[in-house]
Coordinates of C-alpha atoms (C1' of nucleotides) in Angstrom, one line a residue:
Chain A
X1 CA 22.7 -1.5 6.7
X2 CA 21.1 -2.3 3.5
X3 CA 18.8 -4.7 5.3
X4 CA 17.4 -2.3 7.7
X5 CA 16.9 0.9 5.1
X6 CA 14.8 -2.0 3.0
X7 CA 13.1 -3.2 6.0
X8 CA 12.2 0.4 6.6
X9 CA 11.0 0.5 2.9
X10 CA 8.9 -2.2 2.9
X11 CA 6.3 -1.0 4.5
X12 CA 3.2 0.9 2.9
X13 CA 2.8 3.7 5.7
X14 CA 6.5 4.5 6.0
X15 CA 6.8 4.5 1.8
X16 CA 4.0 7.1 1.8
X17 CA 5.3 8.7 4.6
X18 CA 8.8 9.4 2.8
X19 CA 7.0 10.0 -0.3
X20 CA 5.3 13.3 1.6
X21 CA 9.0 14.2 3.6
X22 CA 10.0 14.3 -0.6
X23 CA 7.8 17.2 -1.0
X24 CA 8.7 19.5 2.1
X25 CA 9.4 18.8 5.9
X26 CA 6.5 17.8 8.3
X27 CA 5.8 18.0 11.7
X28 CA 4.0 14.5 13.0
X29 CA 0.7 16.1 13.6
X30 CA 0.6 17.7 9.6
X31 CA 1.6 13.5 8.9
X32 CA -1.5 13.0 10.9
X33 CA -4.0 15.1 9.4
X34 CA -2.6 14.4 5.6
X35 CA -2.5 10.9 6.2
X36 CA -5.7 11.3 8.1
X37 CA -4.0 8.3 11.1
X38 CA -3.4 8.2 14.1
X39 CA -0.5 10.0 15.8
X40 CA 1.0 6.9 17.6
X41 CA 1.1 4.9 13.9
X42 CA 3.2 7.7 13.0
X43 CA 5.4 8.5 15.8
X44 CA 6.3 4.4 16.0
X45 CA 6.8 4.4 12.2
X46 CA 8.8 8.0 12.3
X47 CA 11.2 6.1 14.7
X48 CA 11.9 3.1 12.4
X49 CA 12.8 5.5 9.6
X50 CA 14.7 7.7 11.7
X51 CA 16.7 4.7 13.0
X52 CA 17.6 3.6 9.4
X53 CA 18.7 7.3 9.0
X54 CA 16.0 8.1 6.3
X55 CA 14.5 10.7 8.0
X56 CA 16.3 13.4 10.5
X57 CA 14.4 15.2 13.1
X58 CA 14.7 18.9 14.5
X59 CA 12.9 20.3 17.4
X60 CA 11.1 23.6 17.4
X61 CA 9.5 24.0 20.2
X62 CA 7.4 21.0 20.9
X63 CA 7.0 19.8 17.5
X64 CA 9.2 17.7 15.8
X65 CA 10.0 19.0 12.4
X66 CA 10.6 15.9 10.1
X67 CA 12.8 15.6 7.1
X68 CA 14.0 13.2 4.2
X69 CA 17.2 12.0 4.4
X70 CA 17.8 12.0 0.1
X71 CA 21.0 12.0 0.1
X72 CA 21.2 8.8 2.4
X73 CA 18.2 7.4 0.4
X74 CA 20.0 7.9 -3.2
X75 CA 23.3 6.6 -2.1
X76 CA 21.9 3.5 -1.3
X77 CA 20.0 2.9 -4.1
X78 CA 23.1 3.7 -6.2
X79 CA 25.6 1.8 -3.8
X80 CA 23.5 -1.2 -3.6
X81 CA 23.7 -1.0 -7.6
X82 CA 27.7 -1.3 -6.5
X83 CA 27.5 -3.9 -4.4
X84 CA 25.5 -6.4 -6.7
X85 CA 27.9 -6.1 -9.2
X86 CA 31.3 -5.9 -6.9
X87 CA 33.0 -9.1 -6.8
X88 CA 32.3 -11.7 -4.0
X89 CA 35.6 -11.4 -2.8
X90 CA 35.5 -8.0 -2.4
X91 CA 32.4 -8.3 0.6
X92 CA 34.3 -9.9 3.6
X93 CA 31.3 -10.8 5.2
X94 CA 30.6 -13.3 2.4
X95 CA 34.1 -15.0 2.6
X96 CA 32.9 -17.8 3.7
X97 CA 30.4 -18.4 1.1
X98 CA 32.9 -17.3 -1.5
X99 CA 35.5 -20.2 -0.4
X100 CA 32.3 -22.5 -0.9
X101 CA 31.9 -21.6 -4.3
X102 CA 33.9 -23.3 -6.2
X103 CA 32.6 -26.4 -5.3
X104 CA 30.1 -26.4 -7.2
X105 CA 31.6 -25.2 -10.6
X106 CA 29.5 -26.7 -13.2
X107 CA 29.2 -30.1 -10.8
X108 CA 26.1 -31.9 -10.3
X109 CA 24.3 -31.3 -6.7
X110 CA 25.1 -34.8 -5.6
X111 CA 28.5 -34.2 -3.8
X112 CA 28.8 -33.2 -0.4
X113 CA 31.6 -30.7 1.7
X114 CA 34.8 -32.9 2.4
X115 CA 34.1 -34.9 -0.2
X116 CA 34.9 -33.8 -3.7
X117 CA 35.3 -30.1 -1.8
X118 CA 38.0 -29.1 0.4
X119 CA 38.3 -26.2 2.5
X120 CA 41.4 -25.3 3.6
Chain B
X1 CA 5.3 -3.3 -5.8
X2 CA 8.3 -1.0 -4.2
X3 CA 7.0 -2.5 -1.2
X4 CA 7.5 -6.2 -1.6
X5 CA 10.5 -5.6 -3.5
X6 CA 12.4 -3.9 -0.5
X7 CA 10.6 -6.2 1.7
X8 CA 12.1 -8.9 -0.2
X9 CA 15.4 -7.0 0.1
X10 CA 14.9 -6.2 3.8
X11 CA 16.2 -9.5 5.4
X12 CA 19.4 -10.8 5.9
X13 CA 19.2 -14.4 4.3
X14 CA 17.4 -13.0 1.2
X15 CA 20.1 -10.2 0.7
X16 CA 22.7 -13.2 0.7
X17 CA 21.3 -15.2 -2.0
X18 CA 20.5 -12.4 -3.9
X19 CA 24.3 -11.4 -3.5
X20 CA 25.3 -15.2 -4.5
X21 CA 23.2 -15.3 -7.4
X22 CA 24.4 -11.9 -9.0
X23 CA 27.6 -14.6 -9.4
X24 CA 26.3 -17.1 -11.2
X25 CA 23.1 -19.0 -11.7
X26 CA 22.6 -21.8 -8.5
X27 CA 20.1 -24.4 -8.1
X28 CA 18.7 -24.5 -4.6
X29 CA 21.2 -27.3 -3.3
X30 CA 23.9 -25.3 -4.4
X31 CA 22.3 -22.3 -2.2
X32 CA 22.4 -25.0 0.6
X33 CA 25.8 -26.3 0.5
X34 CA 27.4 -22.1 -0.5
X35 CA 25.2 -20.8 2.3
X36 CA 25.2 -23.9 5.3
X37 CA 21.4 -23.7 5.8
X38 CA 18.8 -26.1 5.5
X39 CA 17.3 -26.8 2.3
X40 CA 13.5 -25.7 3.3
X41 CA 15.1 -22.0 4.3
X42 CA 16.2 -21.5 0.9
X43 CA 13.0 -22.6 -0.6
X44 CA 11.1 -20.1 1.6
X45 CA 13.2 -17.4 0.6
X46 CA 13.3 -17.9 -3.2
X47 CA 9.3 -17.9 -2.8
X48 CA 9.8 -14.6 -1.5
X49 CA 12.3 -13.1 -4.0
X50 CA 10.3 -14.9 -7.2
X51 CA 7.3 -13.8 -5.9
X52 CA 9.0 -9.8 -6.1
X53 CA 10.2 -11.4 -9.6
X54 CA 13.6 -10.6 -8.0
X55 CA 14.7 -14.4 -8.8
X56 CA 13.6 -16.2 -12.2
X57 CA 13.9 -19.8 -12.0
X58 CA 14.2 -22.4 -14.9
X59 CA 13.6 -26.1 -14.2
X60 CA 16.6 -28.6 -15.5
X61 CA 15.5 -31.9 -14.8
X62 CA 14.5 -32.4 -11.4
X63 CA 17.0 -28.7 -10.1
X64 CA 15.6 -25.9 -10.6
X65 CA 18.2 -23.3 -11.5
X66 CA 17.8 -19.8 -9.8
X67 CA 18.9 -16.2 -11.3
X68 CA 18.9 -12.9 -10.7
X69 CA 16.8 -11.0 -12.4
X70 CA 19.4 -7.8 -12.3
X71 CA 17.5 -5.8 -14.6
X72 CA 14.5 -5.7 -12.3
X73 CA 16.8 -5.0 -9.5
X74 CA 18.5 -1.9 -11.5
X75 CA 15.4 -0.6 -12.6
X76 CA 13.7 -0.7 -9.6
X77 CA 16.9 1.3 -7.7
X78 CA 16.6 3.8 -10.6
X79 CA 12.6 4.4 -10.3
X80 CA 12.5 4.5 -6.7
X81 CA 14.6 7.6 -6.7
X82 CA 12.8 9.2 -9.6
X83 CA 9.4 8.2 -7.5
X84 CA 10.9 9.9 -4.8
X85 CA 11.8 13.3 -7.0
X86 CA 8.2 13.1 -8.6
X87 CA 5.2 15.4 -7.8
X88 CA 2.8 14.4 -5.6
X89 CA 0.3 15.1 -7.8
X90 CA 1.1 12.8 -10.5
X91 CA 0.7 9.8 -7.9
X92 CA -2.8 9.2 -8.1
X93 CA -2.6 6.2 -5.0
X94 CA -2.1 9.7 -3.4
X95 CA -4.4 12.2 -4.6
X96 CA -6.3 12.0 -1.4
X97 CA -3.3 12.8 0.4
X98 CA -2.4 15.8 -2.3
X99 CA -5.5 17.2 -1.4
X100 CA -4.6 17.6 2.1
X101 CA -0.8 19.3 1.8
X102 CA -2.5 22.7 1.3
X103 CA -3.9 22.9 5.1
X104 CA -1.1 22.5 6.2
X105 CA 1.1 25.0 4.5
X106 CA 2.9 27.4 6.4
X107 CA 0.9 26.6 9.3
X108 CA 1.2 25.7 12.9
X109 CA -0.2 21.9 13.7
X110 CA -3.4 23.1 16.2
X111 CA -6.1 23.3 12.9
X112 CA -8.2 20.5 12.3
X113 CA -9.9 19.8 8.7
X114 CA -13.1 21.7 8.2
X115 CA -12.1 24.7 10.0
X116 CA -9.3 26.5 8.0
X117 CA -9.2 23.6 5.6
X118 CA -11.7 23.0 2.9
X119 CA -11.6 19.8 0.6
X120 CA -14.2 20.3 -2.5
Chain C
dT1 C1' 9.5 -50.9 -10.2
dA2 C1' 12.2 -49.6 -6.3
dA3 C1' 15.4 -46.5 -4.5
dT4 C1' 17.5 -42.0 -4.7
dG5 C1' 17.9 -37.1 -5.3
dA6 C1' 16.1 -32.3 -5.6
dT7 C1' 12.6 -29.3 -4.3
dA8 C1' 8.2 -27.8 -2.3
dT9 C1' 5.1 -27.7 1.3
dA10 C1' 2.9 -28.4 5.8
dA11 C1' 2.8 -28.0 10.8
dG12 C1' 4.4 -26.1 14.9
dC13 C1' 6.8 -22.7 17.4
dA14 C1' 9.1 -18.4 18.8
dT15 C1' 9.7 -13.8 17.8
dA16 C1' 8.7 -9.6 15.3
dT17 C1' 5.6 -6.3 13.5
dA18 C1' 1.7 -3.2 13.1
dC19 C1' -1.9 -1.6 15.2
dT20 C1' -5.1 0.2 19.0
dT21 C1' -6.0 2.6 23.4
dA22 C1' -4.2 4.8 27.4
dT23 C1' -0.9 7.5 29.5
dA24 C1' 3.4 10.0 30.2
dA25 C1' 6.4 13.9 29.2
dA26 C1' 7.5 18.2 27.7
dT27 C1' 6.5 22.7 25.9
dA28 C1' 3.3 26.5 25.2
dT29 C1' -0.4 29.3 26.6
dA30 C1' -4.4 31.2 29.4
Chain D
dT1 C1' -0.3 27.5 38.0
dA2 C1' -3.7 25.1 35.4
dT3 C1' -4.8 23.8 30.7
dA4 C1' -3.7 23.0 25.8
dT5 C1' -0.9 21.0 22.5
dT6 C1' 2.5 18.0 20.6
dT7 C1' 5.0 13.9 20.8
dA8 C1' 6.7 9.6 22.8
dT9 C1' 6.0 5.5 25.0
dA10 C1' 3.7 1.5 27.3
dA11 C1' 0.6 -2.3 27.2
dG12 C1' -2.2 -5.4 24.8
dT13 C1' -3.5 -8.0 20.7
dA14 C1' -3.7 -10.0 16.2
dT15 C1' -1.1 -11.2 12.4
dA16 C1' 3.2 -12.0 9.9
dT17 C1' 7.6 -13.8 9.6
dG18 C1' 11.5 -17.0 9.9
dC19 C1' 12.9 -21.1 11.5
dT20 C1' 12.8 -26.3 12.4
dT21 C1' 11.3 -31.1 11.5
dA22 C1' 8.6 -34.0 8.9
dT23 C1' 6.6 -35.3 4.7
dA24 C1' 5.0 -34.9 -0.1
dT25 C1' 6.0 -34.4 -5.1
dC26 C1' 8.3 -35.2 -8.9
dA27 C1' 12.3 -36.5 -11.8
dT28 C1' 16.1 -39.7 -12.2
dT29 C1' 18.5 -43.8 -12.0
dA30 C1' 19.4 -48.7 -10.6

DNA sequence: TAATGATATAAGCATATACTTATAAATATA
DNA sequence: TATATTTATAAGTATATGCTTATATCATTA
């Protein structure tokens, strides 16, 4: 979830793109003429953000009517805030990498699992 | 600079090592045995995150001993969403697109610059 | 100095991404 | 109904990305 609203981020078009749905709602032909590109680039790059949930759509008519999700987009910037300081064993998708971690309390790189490391 | 910071941040290995390292400092064969991957993964991906200056590194011998640079992280979280609250006219990468946003004010898609739309 | 250990880099490959042009689909208008 | 307009999607292409295996580099230790 994180990774795919900063994949969505990453990329120049779709940053400026959000940066213009900050100032007021756009239909994908006003994207085109500020952004002064093509209307495909948009409409492919308009479905990437609206599949992270950054941007929400309505329909008037035939045009698309293009918003900014803010309230997802400053959630995550504050949760992922969170979850860099929450402890590991809090996140159980990282429970496996958390029962590997003590292995390697203040040891030298030289050991290998099942060794000096037991998982049980 | 947003840009390769969430790009950094926008894939699933990456995310994971960022996570491990807001722990506790790890040298790269630590990453290896915590995460289960091959050694030349992790390399790859630290390029990525030290390029963003996400990771700082400090050599100890022959290890070289990764952190998270959490300040970065924070701060960048923080001015994202102030970015986002800005004016568009106080982002000068986007004075071209400032000029635009009049046209298009209030009005339906079917005008094309030049006509109702004067740039000077 | 030779062997080992930790890390970086190169090469190759498969998949993903961003773009273009062309076209489809759907609504609005003449 | 025919034409415009707006948007989405498809196809093709070039580049980027993430991975693997193999090797290079450099520090450590025997």
């Amino acid at each position: 979830m994180f990774e795919t609203i900063f994949k969505a981020l990453g990329e120049p078009t779709r940053l400026k793109i959000i940066k213009l749905l900050s100032i007021k709602e756009l239909c994908v032909c006003d994207l085109e003429e500020i952004m002064q590109i093509s209307q495909p680039r948009i409409s492919q790059h308009l479905k990437v953000l609206k599949y992270a949930g950054l941007v929400n759509e309505r329909k008037e008519g035939q045009r698309s009517i293009c918003s900014l999700n803010k309230v997802l987009l400053n959630n995550t910037m504050d949760e992922f805030q969170e979850y860099i300081d929450k402890p590991l064993e809090e996140i159980p998708e990282l429970a496996g990498e958390h029962s590997r971690i003590p292995c390697i309390d203040g040891e030298a790189c030289k050991r290998k699992l099942g060794t000096n490391c037991k998982i049980e």
